[in-house]
XYZ file of C-alpha atoms in Angstrom:
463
model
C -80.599 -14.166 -61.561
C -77.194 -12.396 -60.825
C -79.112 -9.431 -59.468
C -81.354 -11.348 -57.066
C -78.325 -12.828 -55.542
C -77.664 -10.391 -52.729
C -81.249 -9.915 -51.415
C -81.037 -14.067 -51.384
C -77.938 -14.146 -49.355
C -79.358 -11.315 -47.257
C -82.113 -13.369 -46.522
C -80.760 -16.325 -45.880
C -77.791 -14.980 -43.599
C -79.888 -12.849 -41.065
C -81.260 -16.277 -40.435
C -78.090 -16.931 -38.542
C -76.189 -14.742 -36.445
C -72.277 -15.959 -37.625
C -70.035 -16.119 -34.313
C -66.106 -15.579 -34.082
C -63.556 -18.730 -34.844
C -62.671 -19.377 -31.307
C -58.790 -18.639 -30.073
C -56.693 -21.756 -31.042
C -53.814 -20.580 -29.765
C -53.982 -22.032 -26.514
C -53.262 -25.297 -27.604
C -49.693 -24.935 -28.252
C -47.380 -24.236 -25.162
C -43.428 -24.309 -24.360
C -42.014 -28.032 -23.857
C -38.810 -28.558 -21.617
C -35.859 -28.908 -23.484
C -35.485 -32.311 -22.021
C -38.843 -33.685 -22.610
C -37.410 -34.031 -26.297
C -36.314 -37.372 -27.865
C -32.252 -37.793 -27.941
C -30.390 -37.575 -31.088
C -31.745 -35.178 -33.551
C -31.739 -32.327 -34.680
C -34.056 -29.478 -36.291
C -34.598 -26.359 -37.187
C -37.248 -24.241 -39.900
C -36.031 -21.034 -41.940
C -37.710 -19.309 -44.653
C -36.746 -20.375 -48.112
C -38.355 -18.420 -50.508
C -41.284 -20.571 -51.095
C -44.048 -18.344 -49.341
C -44.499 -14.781 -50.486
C -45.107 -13.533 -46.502
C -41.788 -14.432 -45.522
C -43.172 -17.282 -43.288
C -40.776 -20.156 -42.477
C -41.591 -22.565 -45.153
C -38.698 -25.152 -45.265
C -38.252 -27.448 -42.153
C -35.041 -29.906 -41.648
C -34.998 -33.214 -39.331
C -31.869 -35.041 -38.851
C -30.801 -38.053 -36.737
C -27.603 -37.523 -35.564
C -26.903 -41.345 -34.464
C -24.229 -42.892 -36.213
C -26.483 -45.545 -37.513
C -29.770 -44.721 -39.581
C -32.983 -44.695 -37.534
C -35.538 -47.402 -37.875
C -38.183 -45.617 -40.608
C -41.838 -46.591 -41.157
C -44.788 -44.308 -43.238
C -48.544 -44.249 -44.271
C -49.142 -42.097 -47.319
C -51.781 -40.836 -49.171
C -53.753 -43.407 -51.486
C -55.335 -40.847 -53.571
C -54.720 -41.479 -57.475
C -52.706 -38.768 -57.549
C -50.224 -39.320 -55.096
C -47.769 -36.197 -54.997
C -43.926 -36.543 -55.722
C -42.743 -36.289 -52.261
C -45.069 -39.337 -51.759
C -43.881 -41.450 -54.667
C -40.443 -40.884 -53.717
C -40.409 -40.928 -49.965
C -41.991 -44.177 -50.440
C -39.018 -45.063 -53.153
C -36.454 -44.301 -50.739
C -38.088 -46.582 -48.134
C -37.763 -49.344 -50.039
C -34.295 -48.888 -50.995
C -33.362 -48.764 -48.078
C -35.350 -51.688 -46.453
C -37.151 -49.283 -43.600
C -34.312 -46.863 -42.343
C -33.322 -43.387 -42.912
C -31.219 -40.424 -41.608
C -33.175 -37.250 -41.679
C -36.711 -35.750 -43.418
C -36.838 -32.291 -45.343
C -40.533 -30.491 -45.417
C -41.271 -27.533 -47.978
C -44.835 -25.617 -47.346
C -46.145 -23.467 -49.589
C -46.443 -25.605 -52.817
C -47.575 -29.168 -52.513
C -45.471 -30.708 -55.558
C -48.263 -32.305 -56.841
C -49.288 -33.421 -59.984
C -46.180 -31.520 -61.581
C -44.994 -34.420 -63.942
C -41.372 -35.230 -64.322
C -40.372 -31.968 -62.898
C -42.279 -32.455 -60.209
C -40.577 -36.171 -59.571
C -37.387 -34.174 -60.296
C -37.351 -31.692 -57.689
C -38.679 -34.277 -54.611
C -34.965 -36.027 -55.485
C -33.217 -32.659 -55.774
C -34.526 -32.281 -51.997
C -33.573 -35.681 -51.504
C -29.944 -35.504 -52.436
C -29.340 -32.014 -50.664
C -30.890 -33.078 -47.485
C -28.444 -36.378 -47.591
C -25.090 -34.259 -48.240
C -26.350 -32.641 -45.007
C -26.408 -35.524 -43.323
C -23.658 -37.015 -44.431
C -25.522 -40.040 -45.887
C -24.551 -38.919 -49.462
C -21.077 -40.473 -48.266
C -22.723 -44.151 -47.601
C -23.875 -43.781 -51.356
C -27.892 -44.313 -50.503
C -30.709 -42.217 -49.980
C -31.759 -41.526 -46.421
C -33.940 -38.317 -46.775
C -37.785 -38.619 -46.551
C -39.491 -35.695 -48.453
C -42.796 -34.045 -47.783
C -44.198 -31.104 -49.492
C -47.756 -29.089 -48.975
C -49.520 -25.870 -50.663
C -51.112 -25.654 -53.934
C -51.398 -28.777 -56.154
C -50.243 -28.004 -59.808
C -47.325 -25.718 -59.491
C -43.842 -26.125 -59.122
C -41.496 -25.750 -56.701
C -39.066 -22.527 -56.666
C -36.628 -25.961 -56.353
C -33.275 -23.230 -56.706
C -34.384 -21.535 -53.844
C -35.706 -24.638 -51.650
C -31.791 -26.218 -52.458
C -30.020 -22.780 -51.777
C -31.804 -23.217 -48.113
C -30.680 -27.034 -47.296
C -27.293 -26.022 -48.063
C -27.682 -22.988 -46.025
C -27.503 -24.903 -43.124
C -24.154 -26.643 -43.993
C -22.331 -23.557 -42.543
C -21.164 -23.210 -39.052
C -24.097 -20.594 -38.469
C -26.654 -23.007 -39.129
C -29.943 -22.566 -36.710
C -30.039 -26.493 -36.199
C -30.607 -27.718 -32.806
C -32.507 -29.799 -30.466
C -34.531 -27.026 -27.615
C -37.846 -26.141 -27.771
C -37.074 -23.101 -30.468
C -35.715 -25.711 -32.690
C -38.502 -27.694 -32.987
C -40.990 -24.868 -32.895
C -38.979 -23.372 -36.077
C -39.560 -26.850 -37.494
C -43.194 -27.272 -36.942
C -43.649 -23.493 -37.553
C -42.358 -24.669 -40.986
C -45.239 -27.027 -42.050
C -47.912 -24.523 -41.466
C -50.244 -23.162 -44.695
C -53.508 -22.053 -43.238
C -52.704 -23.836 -39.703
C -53.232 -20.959 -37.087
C -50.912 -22.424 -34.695
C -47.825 -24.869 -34.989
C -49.037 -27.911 -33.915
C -46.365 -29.745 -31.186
C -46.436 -31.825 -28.688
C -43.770 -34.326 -26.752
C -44.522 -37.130 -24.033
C -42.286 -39.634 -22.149
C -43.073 -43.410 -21.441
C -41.239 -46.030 -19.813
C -41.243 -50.038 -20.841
C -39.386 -52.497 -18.610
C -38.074 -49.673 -16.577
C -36.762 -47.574 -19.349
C -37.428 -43.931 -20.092
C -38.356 -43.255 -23.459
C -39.043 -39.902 -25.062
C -41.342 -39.036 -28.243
C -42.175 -35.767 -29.567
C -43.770 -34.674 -32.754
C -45.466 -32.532 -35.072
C -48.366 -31.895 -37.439
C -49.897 -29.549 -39.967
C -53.458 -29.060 -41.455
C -57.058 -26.962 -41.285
C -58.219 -28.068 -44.244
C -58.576 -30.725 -47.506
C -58.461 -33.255 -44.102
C -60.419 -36.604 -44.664
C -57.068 -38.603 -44.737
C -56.870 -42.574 -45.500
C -53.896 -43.232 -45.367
C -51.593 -47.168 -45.403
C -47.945 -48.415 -45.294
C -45.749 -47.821 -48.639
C -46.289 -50.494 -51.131
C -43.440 -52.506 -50.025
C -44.080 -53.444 -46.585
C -48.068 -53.704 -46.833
C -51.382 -53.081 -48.757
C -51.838 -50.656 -50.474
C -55.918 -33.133 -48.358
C -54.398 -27.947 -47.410
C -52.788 -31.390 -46.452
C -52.087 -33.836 -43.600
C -48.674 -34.365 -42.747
C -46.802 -35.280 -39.725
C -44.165 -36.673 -38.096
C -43.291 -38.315 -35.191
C -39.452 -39.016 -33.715
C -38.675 -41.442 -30.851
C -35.130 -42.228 -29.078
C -36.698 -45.817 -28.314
C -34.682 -48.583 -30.370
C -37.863 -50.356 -32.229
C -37.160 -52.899 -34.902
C -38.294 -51.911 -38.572
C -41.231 -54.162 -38.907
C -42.505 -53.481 -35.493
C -42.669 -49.778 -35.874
C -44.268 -49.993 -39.600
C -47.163 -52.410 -37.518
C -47.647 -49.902 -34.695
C -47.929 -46.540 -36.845
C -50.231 -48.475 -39.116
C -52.300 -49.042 -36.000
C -51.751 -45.923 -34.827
C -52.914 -44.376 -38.371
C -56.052 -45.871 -38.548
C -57.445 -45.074 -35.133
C -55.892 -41.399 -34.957
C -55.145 -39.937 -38.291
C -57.718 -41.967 -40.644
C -60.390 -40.962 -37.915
C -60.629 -37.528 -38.612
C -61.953 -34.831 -40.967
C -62.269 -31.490 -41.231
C -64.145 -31.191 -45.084
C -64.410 -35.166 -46.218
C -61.475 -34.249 -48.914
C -58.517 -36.414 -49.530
C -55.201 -34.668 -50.222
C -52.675 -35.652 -52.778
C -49.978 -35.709 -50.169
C -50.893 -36.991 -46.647
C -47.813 -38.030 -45.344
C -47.345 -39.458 -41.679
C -43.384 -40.397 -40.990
C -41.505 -41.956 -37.885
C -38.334 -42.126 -37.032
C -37.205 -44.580 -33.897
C -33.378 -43.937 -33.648
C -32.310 -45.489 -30.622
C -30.424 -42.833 -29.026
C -32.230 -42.668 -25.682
C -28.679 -44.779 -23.744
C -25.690 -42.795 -24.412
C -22.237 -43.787 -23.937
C -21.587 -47.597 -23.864
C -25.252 -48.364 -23.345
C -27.629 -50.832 -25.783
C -30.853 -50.846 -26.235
C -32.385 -54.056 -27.466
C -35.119 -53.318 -29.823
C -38.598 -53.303 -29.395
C -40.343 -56.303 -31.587
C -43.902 -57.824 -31.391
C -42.293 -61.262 -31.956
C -39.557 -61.013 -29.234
C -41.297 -59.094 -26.339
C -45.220 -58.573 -27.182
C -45.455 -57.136 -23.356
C -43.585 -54.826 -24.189
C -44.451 -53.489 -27.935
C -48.025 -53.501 -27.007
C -47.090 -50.830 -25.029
C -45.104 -48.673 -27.348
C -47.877 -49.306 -29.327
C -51.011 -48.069 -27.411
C -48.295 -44.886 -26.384
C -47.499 -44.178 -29.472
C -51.641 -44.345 -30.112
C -52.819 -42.230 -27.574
C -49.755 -39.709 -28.732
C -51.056 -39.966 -32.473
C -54.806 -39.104 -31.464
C -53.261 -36.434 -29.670
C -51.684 -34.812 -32.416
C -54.305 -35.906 -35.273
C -56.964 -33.994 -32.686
C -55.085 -30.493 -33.257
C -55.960 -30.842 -36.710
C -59.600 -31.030 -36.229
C -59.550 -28.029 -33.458
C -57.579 -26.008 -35.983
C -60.200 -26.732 -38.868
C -60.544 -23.953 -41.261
C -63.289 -21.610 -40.018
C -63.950 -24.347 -37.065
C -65.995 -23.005 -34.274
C -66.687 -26.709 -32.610
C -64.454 -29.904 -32.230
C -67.041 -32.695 -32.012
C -66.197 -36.263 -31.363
C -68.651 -38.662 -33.027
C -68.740 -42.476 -31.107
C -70.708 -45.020 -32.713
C -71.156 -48.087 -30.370
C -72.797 -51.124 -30.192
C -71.809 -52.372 -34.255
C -70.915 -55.863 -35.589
C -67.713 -55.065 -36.771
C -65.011 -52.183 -35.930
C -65.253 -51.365 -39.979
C -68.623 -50.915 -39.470
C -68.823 -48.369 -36.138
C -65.470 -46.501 -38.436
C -67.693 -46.184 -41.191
C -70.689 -44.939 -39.858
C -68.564 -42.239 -37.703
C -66.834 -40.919 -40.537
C -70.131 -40.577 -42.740
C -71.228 -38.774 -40.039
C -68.726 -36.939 -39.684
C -68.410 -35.300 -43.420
C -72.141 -34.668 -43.890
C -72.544 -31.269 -44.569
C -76.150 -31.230 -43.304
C -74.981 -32.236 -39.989
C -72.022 -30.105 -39.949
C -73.876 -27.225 -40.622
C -76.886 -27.587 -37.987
C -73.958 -28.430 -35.539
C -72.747 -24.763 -36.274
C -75.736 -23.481 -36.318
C -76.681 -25.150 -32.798
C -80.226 -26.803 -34.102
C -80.497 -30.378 -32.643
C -81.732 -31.495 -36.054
C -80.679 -35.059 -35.413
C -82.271 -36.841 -38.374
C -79.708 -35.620 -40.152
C -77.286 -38.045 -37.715
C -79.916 -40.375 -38.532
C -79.716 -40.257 -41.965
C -76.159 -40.082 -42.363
C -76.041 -43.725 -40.381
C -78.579 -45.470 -42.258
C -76.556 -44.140 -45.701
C -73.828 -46.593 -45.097
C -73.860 -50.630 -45.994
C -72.502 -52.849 -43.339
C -71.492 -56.400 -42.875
C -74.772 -56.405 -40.390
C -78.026 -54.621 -41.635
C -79.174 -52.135 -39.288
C -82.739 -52.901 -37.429
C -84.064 -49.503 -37.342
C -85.986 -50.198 -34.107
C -82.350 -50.715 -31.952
C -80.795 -47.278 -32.824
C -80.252 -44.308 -30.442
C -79.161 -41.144 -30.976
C -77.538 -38.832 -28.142
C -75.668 -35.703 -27.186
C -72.804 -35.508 -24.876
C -72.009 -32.647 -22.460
C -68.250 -32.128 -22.017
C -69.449 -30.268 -18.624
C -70.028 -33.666 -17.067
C -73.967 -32.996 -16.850
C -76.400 -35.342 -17.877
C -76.995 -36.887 -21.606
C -79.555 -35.598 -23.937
C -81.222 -38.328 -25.133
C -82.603 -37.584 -29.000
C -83.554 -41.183 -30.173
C -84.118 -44.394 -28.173
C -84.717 -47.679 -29.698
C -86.038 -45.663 -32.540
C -88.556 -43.671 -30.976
C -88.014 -40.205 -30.912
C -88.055 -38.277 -27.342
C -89.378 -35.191 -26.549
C -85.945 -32.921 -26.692
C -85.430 -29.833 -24.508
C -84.371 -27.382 -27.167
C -83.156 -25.235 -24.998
C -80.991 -27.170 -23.259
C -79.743 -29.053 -26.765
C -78.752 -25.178 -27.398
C -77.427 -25.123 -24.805
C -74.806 -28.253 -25.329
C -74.508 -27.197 -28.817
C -73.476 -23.472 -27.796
C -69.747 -24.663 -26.438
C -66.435 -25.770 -28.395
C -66.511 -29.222 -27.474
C -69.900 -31.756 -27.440
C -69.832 -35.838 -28.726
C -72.012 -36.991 -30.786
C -73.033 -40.523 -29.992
C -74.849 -42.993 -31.952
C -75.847 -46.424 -30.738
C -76.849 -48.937 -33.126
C -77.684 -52.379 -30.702
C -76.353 -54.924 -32.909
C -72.724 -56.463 -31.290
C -69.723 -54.829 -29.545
C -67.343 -52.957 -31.570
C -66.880 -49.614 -31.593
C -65.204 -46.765 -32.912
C -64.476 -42.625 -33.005
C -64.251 -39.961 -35.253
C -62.985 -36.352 -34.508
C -64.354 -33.451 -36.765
C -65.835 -29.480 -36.990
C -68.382 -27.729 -38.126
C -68.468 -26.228 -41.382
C -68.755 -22.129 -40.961
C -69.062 -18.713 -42.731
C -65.225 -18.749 -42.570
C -65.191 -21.895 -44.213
C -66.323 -20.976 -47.587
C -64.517 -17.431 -47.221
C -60.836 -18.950 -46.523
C -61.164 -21.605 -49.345
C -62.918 -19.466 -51.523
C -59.930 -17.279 -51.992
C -57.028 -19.640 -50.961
C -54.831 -19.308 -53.934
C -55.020 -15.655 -53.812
């Protein structure tokens, strides 16, 4: 068998011609200094954890004399990582508040036992000496940690690093190189650092809220709020800093919100990581001098947290989308909308089975308009409402603005164009939409195809 294996891959790849991983780097540019969220600070060095030299440790303080409102969603794999278990420990010591977060990349600190556990609070307590929060006698450091599950961290190094920046000459700050050296810091097989920054205003106040992301691959994330405060893949991890003032409950209810219709609707290979982490900080520091802010609460002013809650949204499914259009080997970013379900569960399902089937993912790469693949992918899923076969449509989307291809209607096949699907399929970005005639809910799912590149980068990722 072993020597019929190359004349069988020989075969089988002159069948398609592959095609070049589009540029990515276009999707990070320079932010203004200002357009960054008052009172904190940041920087990313290199620590010894990567071999390359890369920047693999990134630091995030608040520098406001009281700690910042804190909320999370983790991971709810089995095997949540030690930054996870911790991070979420520190949370509910500290009832929802903290003073700065520390990020290793490079090894995830997962499933390393008591060491592992060890070396997440080592990180912990040399982050919170930085801060000064080791003086208040509590924990205020969030931890997150990415790379290769099962090894342990170089933790002498990773310490030697925090402390580094105790001295005058430390490279924290708070411009655009700062937080670029930050997010720079998260990357393992990201291809660009992954940034962005937005201002909002609620009754008449400017606001500010930046933040930053990391992952390509082992991205099918479902993530929920620590333990404590509600229910209970490389990786997902982000976080997102606001100078807003937002009470502790409030901001715990909008990133879980957030989570589930940006971060939670995405996927890149349909794997769950060990350690997706995302974190927010809300430190109040946008009035300086003498001025309050009163916070932001659902129960006090609902006018007004509805809106920090659809901006920070929209700002989420902004950053959770540079995920997808970084996906490992990714030539396509294809948004999948299922319409026309009983339920929102329902249309969320459907889009993310859809989205991880590796029969569509492929065809999608290989531009063939093989939609019973969609097809079968929807009717794989049980729902609150049974599907009636006879209702469902199946579509392509140009991004051009020309008109839809119409694959399936009410269950009877059309006639499709080929060429033109081609066509549609032969550019980065194309939805997928599915229609399945039963009530009004809806939902989206971002994802990529599934490439030669694919299979080559995580074939040899440890190495």
């Amino acid at each position: 068998m072993a020597g019929r294996l190359p004349a069988l891959w020989k075969r089988f790849s002159s069948t398609i011609t592959p095609r070049p991983i589009p540029p990515k780097a276009h999707h990070h540019a320079p932010i203004p200094d200002h357009a960054f969220p008052r009172g904190y600070v940041l920087t990313g060095l290199h620590a010894g954890v990567k071999k390359t030299g890369a920047l693999d440790l990134a630091l995030i303080l608040s520098t406001t004399p009281d700690p910042a409102s804190a909320a999370a969603c983790f991971t709810r794999n089995a095997f949540k990582a030690a930054p996870v278990v911790v991070s979420e420990e520190v949370l509910q010591r500290n009832g929802g508040t903290a003073r700065a977060v520390v990020v290793n990349s490079g090894c995830a600190n997962a499933v390393t036992g008591k060491q592992g556990m060890e070396d997440a609070w080592a990180m912990v307590r040399a982050t919170d000496a930085l801060s000064g929060a080791d003086k208040a006698g509590a924990n205020q450091t969030l931890v997150m940690s990415t790379g290769v599950i099962g090894q342990y961290l170089p933790i002498a190094k990773i310490i030697a690093g925090i402390q580094s920046q105790a001295a005058q000459n430390n490279s924290l700050g708070s411009t655009f190189d700062a937080w670029e050296r930050a997010a720079k810091a998260l990357m393992t097989t990201d291809t660009f650092p992954k940034l962005r920054a937005r201002t909002f205003t609620i009754n008449g106040k400017e606001y500010r809220m930046a933040g930053m992301d990391k992952g390509a691959g082992m991205i099918h994330p479902d993530m929920g709020p620590p333990r404590t405060i509600g229910q209970l893949h490389a990786t997902l991890l982000g976080c997102i800093l606001t100078d807003a003032a937002v009470s502790r409950r409030s901001l715990q209810s909008a990133l879980t919100y957030a989570v589930d219709r940006s971060f939670n609707s995405i996927s890149v290979d349909g794997d769950m990581s060990t350690n997706d982490t995302i974190l927010v900080l809300a430190n109040g520091a946008a009035v300086t001098g003498s001025g309050i802010l009163e916070e932001i609460d659902e129960e006090r002013d609902p006018a007004a947290y509805e809106i920090f809650r659809d901006e920070f949204t929209a700002f989420a499914t902004d950053l959770a989308q540079l995920v997808v259009r970084d996906g490992e080997g990714a030539t396509k970013f294809i948004t999948v909308s299922v319409e026309g379900a009983a339920t929102y569960a329902d249309a969320h399902l459907i889009a993310s089975r859809i989205s991880t089937s590796a029969l569509v993912k492929t065809a999608l790469y290989g531009q063939d308009a093989n939609w019973g693949r969609i097809l079968a992918a929807t009717g794989s899923v049980p729902l609150s409402t049974p599907l009636d076969p006879k209702r469902v449509s199946v579509s392509f989307i140009p991004t051009d603005g020309s008109p839809v291809l119409p694959l399936l209607v009410n269950g009877e096949p059309e006639m499709v164009d080929e060429a033109r699907a081609k066509e549609i399929l032969s550019v980065e970005d194309l939805e997928v939409r599915v229609q399945l005639g039963i009530g009004k809910e809806s939902a989206k799912y971002w994802t990529c195809d599934f490439s030669y590149d694919y299979v080559r980068i995580n074939g040899d990722y440890r190495s």
